[in-house]
Coordinates of C-alpha atoms in Angstrom, one line a residue:
X1 CA 7.8 33.2 23.2
X2 CA 7.0 31.7 19.7
X3 CA 5.1 28.6 19.0
X4 CA 7.9 25.9 17.8
X5 CA 6.5 24.8 14.5
X6 CA 5.8 20.9 13.9
X7 CA 8.1 19.0 11.9
X8 CA 6.7 17.8 8.4
X9 CA 7.0 14.6 6.7
X10 CA 9.0 15.5 3.8
X11 CA 8.8 12.1 2.2
X12 CA 5.6 11.7 -0.5
X13 CA 5.0 7.9 1.2
X14 CA 2.5 8.0 3.2
X15 CA 2.4 3.9 4.0
X16 CA 3.9 0.9 2.8
X17 CA 2.6 -2.4 3.2
X18 CA 6.0 -4.5 3.8
X19 CA 4.3 -7.7 4.9
X20 CA 2.9 -7.8 0.8
X21 CA 6.6 -7.8 0.0
X22 CA 7.5 -10.6 2.1
X23 CA 4.0 -13.1 1.4
X24 CA 4.0 -12.6 -2.3
X25 CA 6.2 -12.3 -5.6
X26 CA 5.0 -9.0 -7.2
X27 CA 4.6 -9.3 -11.1
X28 CA 3.0 -6.1 -12.3
X29 CA 2.8 -2.6 -10.5
X30 CA 0.0 -0.3 -11.2
X31 CA -1.0 3.6 -9.7
X32 CA -4.4 4.2 -8.6
X33 CA -5.9 7.5 -7.6
X34 CA -7.9 6.7 -4.4
X35 CA -11.7 8.5 -3.6
X36 CA -11.4 9.6 -0.3
X37 CA -13.2 11.5 2.1
X38 CA -12.2 15.0 3.7
X39 CA -11.4 13.7 7.3
X40 CA -9.5 10.9 5.2
X41 CA -7.2 13.2 3.5
X42 CA -6.6 14.7 6.9
X43 CA -5.2 11.9 8.5
X44 CA -3.3 10.5 6.0
X45 CA -1.5 14.0 6.0
X46 CA -0.8 13.1 9.7
X47 CA 0.6 9.8 8.5
X48 CA -2.3 7.7 10.1
X49 CA -2.4 4.8 7.3
X50 CA -2.4 1.2 7.6
X51 CA -2.4 -1.3 4.4
X52 CA -1.5 -4.3 6.5
X53 CA -4.3 -6.7 5.6
X54 CA -5.7 -4.4 2.1
X55 CA -6.4 -5.9 -0.7
X56 CA -8.2 -4.9 -3.9
X57 CA -11.6 -6.5 -4.8
X58 CA -13.3 -5.5 -8.5
X59 CA -16.5 -6.1 -8.6
X60 CA -19.4 -4.5 -11.1
X61 CA -16.4 -3.0 -13.4
X62 CA -14.8 -1.0 -10.4
X63 CA -11.9 -1.2 -8.3
X64 CA -12.2 -0.9 -4.5
X65 CA -9.7 -0.8 -1.7
X66 CA -10.5 -3.2 1.1
X67 CA -9.2 -3.5 4.5
X68 CA -6.9 -0.2 4.5
X69 CA -7.4 1.3 7.9
X70 CA -7.5 5.4 8.1
X71 CA -7.6 6.6 11.9
X72 CA -9.8 9.3 12.0
X73 CA -8.3 12.2 14.1
X74 CA -10.0 13.6 17.1
X75 CA -10.2 16.9 16.2
X76 CA -11.2 16.7 12.2
X77 CA -14.0 14.0 13.0
X78 CA -16.4 15.4 15.8
X79 CA -19.7 16.1 13.7
X80 CA -19.9 12.8 11.8
X81 CA -19.4 9.3 12.4
X82 CA -16.2 8.0 10.9
X83 CA -15.8 5.0 9.5
X84 CA -11.8 4.0 9.8
X85 CA -12.1 0.5 7.5
X86 CA -14.6 1.1 4.8
X87 CA -14.2 0.4 1.3
X88 CA -12.7 3.0 -0.9
X89 CA -13.0 3.2 -4.4
X90 CA -9.9 2.9 -6.9
X91 CA -9.5 5.4 -9.6
X92 CA -8.5 3.2 -12.8
X93 CA -9.4 3.3 -16.8
X94 CA -11.7 0.5 -17.8
X95 CA -9.0 -1.2 -19.7
X96 CA -6.9 -1.6 -16.7
X97 CA -9.6 -3.1 -14.6
X98 CA -10.3 -5.1 -17.5
X99 CA -6.6 -6.4 -17.8
X100 CA -6.6 -6.9 -13.8
X101 CA -9.7 -8.6 -14.1
X102 CA -8.5 -10.9 -16.6
X103 CA -5.3 -11.7 -14.9
X104 CA -6.7 -12.4 -11.6
X105 CA -9.3 -15.0 -13.2
X106 CA -7.4 -16.9 -15.8
X107 CA -3.8 -16.8 -14.5
X108 CA -4.5 -17.0 -10.6
X109 CA -3.1 -14.0 -9.4
X110 CA -4.5 -11.9 -6.6
X111 CA -4.4 -8.0 -6.1
X112 CA -2.6 -6.1 -3.3
X113 CA -2.1 -2.7 -2.6
X114 CA 1.5 -2.1 -2.3
X115 CA 1.7 1.6 -0.9
X116 CA -0.4 5.0 -0.8
X117 CA 1.6 7.7 -1.5
X118 CA 1.2 11.9 -2.2
X119 CA 1.4 12.9 -6.1
X120 CA 0.6 16.5 -7.2
X121 CA -1.5 17.1 -4.0
X122 CA -3.4 13.6 -4.5
X123 CA -3.2 10.5 -2.8
X124 CA -2.2 7.4 -5.2
X125 CA -1.9 4.0 -4.5
X126 CA 0.5 1.5 -5.8
X127 CA -1.1 -2.0 -6.6
X128 CA 0.2 -5.1 -7.9
X129 CA -0.6 -8.6 -9.1
X130 CA 1.1 -10.7 -6.9
X131 CA 1.6 -14.7 -6.7
X132 CA 1.8 -16.4 -2.4
X133 CA 5.3 -17.7 -2.1
X134 CA 5.7 -21.3 -0.8
X135 CA 7.6 -21.3 3.0
X136 CA 10.9 -22.2 1.1
X137 CA 10.5 -18.8 -1.0
X138 CA 10.0 -17.0 2.2
X139 CA 13.2 -18.5 4.1
X140 CA 15.0 -17.6 0.6
X141 CA 14.1 -14.1 1.3
X142 CA 15.0 -13.7 5.0
X143 CA 18.6 -15.4 3.8
X144 CA 19.2 -13.1 1.1
X145 CA 18.4 -10.0 3.5
X146 CA 20.4 -11.0 6.3
X147 CA 23.1 -11.4 3.5
X148 CA 22.8 -8.3 2.2
X149 CA 22.8 -6.6 5.9
X150 CA 26.2 -8.6 6.3
X151 CA 27.7 -7.6 3.2
X152 CA 26.8 -3.7 4.4
X153 CA 28.5 -4.3 7.5
X154 CA 31.4 -5.5 6.4
X155 CA 31.6 -2.7 3.5
X156 CA 31.2 -0.1 6.7
X157 CA 34.1 -1.4 8.2
X158 CA 36.4 -0.7 5.8

């Protein structure tokens, strides 16, 4: 009897930060590479990454992804200690980092990670400059989402 193959995730998206889209107005998006250890890449291939409370911190002219959680696989991490929530370096050009630093300091933006995805066999992180939404903006977002769902239902019935 032959073994059944596992179904692989064909989508290039590893994980999304849906909460960021609800909490913030997204102003500008940038793609950045991520410096990862071998066990982290293996766990991301299995879809074990989370960006829920993650943000981007710029210190000493380098960008760091803080708060991202990558749960280690039991079989891949037996011989060394893993740290799932460690800070990971983002790979950006110096000009991009300077631009981010300038906008964060001068205009009051925050830098947040929106998504992790595969691109040409490498893990990329989509980061964004964001401004916080107020409560009435969040309510309006919910109202628009509900209205869009209702429109889809009405159109599906026809």
